mmCIF file of N, CA and C in Angstrom:
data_model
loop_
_atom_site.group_PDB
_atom_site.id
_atom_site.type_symbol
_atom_site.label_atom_id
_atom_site.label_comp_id
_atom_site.label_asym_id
_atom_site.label_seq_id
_atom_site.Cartn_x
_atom_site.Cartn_y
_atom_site.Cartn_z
ATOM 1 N N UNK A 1 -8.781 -41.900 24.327
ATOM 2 C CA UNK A 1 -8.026 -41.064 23.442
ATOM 3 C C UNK A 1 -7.923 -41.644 22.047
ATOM 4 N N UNK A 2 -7.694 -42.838 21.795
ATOM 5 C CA UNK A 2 -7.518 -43.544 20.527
ATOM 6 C C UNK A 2 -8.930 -43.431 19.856
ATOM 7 N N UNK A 3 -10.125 -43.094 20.239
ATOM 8 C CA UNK A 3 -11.080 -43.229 19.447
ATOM 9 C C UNK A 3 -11.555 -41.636 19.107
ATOM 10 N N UNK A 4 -10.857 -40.941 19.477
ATOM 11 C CA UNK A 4 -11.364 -39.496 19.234
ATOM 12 C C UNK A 4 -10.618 -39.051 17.489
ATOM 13 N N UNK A 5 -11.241 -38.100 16.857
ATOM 14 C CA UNK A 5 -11.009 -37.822 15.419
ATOM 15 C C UNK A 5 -9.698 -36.816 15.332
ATOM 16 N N UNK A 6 -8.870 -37.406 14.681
ATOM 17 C CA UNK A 6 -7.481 -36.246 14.903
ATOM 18 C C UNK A 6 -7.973 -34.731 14.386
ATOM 19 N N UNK A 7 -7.485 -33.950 14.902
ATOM 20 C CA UNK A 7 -7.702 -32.410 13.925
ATOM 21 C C UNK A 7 -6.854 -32.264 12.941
ATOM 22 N N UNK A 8 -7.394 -31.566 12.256
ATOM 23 C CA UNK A 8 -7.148 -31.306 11.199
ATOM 24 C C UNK A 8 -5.889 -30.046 10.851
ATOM 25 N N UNK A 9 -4.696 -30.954 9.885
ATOM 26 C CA UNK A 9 -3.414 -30.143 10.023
ATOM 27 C C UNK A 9 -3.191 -29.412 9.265
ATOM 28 N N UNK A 10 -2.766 -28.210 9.465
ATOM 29 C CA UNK A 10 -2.271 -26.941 8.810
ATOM 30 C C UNK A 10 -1.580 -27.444 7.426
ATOM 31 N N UNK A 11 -2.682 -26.829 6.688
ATOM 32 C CA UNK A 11 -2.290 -26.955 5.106
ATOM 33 C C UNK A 11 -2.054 -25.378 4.220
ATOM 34 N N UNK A 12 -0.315 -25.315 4.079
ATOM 35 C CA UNK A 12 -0.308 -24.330 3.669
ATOM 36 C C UNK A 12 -0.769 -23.711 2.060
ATOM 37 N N UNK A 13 -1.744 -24.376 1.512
ATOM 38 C CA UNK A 13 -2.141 -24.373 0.542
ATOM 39 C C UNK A 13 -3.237 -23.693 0.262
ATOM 40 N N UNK A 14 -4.209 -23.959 1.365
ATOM 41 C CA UNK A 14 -5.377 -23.361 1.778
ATOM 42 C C UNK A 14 -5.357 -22.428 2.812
ATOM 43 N N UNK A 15 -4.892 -20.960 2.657
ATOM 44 C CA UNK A 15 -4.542 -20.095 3.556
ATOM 45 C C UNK A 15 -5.167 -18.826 2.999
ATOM 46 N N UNK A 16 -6.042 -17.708 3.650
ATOM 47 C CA UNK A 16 -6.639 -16.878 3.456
ATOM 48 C C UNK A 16 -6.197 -15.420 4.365
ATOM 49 N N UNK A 17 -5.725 -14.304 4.327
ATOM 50 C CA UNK A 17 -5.441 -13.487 5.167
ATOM 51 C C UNK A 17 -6.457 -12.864 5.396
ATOM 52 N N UNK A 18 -6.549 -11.823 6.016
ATOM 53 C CA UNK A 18 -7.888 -11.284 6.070
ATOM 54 C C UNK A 18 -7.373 -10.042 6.874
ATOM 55 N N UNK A 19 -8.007 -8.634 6.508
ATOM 56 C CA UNK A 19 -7.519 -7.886 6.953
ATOM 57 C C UNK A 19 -8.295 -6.466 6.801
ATOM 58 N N UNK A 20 -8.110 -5.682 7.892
ATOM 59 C CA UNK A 20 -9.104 -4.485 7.988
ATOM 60 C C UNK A 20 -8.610 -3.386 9.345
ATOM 61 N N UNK A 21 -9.118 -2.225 9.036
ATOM 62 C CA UNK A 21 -8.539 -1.042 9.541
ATOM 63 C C UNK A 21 -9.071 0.027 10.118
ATOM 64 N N UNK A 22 -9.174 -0.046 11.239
ATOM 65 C CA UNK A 22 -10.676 0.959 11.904
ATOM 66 C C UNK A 22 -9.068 2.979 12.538
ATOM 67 N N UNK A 23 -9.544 3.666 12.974
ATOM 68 C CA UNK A 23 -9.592 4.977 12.972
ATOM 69 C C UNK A 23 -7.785 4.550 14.005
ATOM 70 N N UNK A 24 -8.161 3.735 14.605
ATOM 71 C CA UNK A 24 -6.879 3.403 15.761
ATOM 72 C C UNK A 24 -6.063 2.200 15.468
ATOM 73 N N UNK A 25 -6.753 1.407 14.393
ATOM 74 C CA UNK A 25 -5.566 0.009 14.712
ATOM 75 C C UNK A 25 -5.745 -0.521 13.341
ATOM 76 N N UNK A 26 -4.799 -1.336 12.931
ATOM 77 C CA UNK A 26 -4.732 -2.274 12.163
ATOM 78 C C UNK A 26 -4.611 -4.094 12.473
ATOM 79 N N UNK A 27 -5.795 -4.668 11.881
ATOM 80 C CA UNK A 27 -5.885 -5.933 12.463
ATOM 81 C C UNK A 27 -5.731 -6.783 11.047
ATOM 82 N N UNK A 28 -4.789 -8.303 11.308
ATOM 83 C CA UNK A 28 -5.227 -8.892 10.341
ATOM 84 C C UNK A 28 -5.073 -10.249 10.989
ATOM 85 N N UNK A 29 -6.159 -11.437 10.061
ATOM 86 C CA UNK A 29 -5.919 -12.925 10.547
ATOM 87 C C UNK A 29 -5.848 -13.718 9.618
ATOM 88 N N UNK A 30 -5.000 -14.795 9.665
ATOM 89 C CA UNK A 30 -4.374 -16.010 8.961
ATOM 90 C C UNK A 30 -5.760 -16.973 9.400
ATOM 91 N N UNK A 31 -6.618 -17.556 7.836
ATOM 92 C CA UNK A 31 -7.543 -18.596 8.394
ATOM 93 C C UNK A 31 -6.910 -19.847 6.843
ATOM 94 N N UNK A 32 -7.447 -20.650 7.565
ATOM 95 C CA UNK A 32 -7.288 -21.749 6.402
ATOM 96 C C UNK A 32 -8.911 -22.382 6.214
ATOM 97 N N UNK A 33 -9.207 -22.767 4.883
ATOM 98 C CA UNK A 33 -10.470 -23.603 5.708
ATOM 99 C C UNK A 33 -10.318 -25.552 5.315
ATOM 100 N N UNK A 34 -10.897 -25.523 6.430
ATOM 101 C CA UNK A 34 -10.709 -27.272 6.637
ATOM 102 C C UNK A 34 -12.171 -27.925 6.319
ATOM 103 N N UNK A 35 -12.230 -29.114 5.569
ATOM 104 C CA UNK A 35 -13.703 -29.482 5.510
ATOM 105 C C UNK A 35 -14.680 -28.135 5.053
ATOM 106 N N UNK A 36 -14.774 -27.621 4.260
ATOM 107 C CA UNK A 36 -15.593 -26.450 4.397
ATOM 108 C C UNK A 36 -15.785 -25.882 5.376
ATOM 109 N N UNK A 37 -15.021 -25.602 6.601
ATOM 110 C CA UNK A 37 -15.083 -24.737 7.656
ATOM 111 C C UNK A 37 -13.862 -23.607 7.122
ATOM 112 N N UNK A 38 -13.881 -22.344 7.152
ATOM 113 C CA UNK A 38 -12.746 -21.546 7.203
ATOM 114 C C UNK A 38 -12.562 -21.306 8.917
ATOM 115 N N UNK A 39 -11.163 -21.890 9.158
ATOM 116 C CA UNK A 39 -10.975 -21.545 10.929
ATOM 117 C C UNK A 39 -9.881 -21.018 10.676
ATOM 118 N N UNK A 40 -9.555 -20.378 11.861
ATOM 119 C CA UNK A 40 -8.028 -19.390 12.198
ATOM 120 C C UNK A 40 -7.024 -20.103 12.253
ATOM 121 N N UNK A 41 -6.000 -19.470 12.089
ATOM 122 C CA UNK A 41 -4.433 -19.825 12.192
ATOM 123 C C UNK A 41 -3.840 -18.853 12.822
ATOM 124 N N UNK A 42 -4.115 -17.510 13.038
ATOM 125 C CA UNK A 42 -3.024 -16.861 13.519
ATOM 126 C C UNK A 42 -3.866 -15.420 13.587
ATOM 127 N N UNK A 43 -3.668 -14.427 14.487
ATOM 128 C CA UNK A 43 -3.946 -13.549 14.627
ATOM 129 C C UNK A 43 -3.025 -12.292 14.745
ATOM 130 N N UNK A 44 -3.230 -11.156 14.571
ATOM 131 C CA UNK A 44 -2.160 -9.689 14.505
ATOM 132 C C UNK A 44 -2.800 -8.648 14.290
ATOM 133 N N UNK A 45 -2.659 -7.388 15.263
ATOM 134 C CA UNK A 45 -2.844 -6.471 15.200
ATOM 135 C C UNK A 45 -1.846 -5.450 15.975
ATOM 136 N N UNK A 46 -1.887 -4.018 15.290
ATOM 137 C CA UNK A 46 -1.038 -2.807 16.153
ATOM 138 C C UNK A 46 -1.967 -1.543 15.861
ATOM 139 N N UNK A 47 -1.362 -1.094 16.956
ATOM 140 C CA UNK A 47 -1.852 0.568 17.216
ATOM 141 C C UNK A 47 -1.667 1.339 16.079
ATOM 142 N N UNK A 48 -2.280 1.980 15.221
ATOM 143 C CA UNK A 48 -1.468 3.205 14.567
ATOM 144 C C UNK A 48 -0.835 4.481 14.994
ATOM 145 N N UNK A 49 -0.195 4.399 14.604
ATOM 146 C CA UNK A 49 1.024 5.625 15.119
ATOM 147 C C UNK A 49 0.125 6.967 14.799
ATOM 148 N N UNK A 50 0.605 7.651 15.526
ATOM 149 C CA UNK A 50 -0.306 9.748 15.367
ATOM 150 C C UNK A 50 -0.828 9.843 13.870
ATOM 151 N N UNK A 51 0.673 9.770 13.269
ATOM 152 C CA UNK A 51 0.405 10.037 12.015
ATOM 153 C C UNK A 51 -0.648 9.490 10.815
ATOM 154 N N UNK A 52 -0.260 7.998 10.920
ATOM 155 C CA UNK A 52 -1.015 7.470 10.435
ATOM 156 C C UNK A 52 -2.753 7.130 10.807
ATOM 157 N N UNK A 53 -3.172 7.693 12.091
ATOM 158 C CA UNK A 53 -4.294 8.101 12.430
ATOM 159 C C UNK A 53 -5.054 9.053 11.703
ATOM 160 N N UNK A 54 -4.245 10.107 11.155
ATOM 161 C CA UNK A 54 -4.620 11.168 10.009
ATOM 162 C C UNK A 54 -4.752 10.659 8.749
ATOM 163 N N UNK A 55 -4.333 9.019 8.444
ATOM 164 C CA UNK A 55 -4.607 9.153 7.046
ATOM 165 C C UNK A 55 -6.039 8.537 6.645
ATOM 166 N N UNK A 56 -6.431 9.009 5.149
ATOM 167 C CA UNK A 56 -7.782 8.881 5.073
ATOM 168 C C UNK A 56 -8.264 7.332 4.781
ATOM 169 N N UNK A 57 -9.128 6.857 5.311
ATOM 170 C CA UNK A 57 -10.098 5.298 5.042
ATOM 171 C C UNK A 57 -9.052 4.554 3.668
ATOM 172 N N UNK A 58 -9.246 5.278 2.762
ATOM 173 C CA UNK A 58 -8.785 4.086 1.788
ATOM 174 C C UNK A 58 -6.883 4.162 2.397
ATOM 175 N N UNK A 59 -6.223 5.208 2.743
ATOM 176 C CA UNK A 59 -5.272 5.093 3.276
ATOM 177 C C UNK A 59 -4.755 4.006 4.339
ATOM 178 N N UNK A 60 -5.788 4.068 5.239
ATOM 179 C CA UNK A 60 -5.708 3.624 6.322
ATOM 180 C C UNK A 60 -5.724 1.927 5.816
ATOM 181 N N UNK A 61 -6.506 1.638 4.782
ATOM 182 C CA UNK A 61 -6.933 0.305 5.059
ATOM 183 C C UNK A 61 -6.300 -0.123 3.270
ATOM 184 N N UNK A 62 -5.327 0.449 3.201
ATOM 185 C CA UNK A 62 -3.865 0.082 2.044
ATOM 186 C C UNK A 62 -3.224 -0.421 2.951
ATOM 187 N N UNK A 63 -2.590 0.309 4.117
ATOM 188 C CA UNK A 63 -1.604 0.465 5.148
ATOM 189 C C UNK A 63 -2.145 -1.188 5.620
ATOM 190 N N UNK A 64 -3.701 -1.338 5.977
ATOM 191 C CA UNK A 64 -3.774 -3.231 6.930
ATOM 192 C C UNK A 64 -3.564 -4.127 5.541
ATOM 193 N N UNK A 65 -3.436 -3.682 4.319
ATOM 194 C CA UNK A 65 -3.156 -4.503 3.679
ATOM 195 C C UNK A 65 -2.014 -4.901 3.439
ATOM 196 N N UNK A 66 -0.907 -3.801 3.166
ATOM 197 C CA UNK A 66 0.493 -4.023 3.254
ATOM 198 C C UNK A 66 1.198 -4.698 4.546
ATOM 199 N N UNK A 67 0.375 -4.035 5.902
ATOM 200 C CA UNK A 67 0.760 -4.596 7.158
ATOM 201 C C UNK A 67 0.797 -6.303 7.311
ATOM 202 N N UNK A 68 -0.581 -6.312 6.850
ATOM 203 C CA UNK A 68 -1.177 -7.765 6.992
ATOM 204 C C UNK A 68 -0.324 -8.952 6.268
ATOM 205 N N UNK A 69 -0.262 -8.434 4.915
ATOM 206 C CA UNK A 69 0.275 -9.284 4.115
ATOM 207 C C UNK A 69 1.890 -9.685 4.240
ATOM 208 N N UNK A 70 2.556 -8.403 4.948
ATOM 209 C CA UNK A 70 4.031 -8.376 5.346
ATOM 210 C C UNK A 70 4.118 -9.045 6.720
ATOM 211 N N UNK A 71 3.625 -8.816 7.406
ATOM 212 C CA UNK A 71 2.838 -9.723 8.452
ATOM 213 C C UNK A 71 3.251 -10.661 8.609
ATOM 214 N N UNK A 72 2.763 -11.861 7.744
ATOM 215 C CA UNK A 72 2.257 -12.772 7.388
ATOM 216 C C UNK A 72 3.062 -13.870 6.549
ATOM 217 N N UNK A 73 4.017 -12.862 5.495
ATOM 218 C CA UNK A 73 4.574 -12.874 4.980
ATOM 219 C C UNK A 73 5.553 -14.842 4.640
ATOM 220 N N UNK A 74 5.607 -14.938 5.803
ATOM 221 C CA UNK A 74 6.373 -16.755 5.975
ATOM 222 C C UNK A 74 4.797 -17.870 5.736
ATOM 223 N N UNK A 75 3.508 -17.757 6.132
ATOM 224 C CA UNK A 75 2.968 -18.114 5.534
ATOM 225 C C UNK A 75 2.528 -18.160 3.882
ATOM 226 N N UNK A 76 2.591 -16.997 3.283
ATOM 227 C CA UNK A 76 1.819 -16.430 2.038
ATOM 228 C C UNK A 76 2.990 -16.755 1.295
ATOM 229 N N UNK A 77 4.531 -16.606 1.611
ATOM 230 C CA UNK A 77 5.847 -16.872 0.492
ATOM 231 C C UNK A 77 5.282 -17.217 -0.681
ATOM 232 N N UNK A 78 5.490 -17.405 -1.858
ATOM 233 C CA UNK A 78 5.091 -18.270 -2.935
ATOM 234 C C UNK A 78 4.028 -19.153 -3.624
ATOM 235 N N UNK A 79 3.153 -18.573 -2.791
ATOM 236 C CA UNK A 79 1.906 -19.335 -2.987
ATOM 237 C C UNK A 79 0.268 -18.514 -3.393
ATOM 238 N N UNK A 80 0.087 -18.920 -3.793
ATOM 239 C CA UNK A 80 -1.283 -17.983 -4.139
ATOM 240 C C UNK A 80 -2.344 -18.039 -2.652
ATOM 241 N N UNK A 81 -3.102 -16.788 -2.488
ATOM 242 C CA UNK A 81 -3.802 -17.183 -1.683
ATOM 243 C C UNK A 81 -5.134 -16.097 -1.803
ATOM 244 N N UNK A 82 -5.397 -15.830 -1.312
ATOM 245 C CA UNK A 82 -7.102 -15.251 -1.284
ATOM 246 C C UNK A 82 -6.800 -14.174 -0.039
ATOM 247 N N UNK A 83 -6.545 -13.033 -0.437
ATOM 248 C CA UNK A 83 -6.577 -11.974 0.368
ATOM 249 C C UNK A 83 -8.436 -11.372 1.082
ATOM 250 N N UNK A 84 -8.755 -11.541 1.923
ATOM 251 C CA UNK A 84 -10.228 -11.095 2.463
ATOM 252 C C UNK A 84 -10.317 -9.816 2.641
ATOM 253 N N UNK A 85 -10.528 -8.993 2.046
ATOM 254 C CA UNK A 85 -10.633 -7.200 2.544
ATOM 255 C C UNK A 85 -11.693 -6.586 2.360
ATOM 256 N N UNK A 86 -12.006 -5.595 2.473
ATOM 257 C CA UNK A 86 -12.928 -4.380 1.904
ATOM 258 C C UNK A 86 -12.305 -4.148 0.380
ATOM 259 N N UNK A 87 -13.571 -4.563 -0.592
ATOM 260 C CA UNK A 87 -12.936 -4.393 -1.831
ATOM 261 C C UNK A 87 -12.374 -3.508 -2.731
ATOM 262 N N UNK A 88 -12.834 -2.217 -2.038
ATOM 263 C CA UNK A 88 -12.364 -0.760 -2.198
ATOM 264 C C UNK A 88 -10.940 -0.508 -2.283
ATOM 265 N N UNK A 89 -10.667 -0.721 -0.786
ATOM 266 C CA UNK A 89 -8.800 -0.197 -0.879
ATOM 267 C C UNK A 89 -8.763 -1.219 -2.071
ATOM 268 N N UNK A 90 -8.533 -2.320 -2.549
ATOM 269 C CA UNK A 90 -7.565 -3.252 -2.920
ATOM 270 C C UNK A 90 -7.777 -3.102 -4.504
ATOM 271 N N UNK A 91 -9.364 -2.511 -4.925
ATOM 272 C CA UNK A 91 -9.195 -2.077 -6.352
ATOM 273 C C UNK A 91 -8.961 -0.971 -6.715
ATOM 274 N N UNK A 92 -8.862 0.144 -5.524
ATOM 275 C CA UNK A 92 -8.141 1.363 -5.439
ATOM 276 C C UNK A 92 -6.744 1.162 -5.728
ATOM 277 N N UNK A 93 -5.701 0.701 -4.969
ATOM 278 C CA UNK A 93 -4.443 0.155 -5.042
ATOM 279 C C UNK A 93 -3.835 -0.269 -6.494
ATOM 280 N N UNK A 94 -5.136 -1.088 -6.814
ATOM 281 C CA UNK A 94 -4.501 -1.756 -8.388
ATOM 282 C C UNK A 94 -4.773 -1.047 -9.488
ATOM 283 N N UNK A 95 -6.017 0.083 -9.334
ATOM 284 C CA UNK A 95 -6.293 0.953 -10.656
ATOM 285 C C UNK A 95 -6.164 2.100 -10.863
ATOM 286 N N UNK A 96 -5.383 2.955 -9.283
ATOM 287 C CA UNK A 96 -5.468 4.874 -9.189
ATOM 288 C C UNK A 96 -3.879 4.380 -9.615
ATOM 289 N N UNK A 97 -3.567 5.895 -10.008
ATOM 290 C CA UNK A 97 -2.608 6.465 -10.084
ATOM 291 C C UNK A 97 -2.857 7.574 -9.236
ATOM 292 N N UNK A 98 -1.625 7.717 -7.901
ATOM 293 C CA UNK A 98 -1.239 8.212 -6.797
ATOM 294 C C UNK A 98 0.145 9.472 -7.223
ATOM 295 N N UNK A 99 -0.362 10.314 -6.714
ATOM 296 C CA UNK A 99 0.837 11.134 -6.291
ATOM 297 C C UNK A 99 1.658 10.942 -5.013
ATOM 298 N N UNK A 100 0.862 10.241 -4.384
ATOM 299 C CA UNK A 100 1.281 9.200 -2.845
ATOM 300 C C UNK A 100 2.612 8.758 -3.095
ATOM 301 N N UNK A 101 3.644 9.278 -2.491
ATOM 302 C CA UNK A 101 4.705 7.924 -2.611
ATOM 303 C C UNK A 101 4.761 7.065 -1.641
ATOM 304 N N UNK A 102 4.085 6.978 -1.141
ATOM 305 C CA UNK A 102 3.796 5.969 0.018
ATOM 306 C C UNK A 102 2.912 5.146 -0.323
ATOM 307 N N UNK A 103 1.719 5.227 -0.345
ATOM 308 C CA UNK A 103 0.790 3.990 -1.496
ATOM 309 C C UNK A 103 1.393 4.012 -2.742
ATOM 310 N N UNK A 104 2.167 4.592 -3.521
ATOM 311 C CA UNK A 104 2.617 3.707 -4.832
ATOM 312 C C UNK A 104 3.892 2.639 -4.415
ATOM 313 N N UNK A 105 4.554 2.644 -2.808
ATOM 314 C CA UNK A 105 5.945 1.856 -2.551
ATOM 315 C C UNK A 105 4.611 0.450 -2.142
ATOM 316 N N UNK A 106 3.729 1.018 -1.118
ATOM 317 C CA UNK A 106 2.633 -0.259 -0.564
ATOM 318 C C UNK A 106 1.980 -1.110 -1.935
ATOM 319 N N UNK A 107 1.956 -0.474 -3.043
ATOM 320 C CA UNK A 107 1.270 -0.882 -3.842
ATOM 321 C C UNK A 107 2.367 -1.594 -4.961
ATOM 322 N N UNK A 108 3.294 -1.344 -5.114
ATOM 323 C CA UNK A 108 4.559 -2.289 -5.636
ATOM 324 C C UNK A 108 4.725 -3.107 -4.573
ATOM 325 N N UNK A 109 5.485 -3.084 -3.816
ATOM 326 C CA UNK A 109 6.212 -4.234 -2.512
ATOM 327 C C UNK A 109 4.399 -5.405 -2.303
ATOM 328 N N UNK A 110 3.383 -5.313 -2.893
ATOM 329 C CA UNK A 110 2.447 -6.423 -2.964
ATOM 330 C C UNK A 110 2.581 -6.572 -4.197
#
């Protein structure tokens, strides 16, 4: 045991979320990377509800971003980090103007 290499400890500095949104669920994962490896920290996903099954792609995958990031939220506190997504929703989010009041609350509260 004494000669084996310790692993490598959770540095909340280097933390990456990552997150994406298929027709039924919203998934997102906490990776850090160590040594030039990016490895996991944490995993999360849920069902979407009826409703939100109806909403459209860039909808859907605002919603794993807000999810993810709220999520997550005790890791990410105060710190900068590197969100991983489909680059669409996330420059959608920062450059439409919405009649949505629902993506303009998702798109303030980040």
């Amino acid at each position: 045991m004494g000669s084996q290499r310790p692993r490598s400890r959770h540095s909340p500095d280097k933390q990456a979320p990552g997150i994406d949104a298929s027709n039924q669920a919203v998934g997102a994962m906490l990776t850090q990377e160590t040594d030039g490896v990016e490895r996991p920290i944490a995993y999360a996903s849920r069902k979407l509800q009826p409703q939100e099954q109806r909403y459209t792609t860039i909808e859907r995958e605002c919603l794993a971003i807000k999810w993810g990031v709220e999520y997550f939220r005790y890791y990410l506190i105060g710190r900068k980090f590197i969100l991983v997504t489909d680059h669409a929703p996330r420059k959608w989010l920062k450059t439409t103007q919405t009649d949505n009041a629902g993506i303009t609350r998702w798109a303030l509260a980040l």
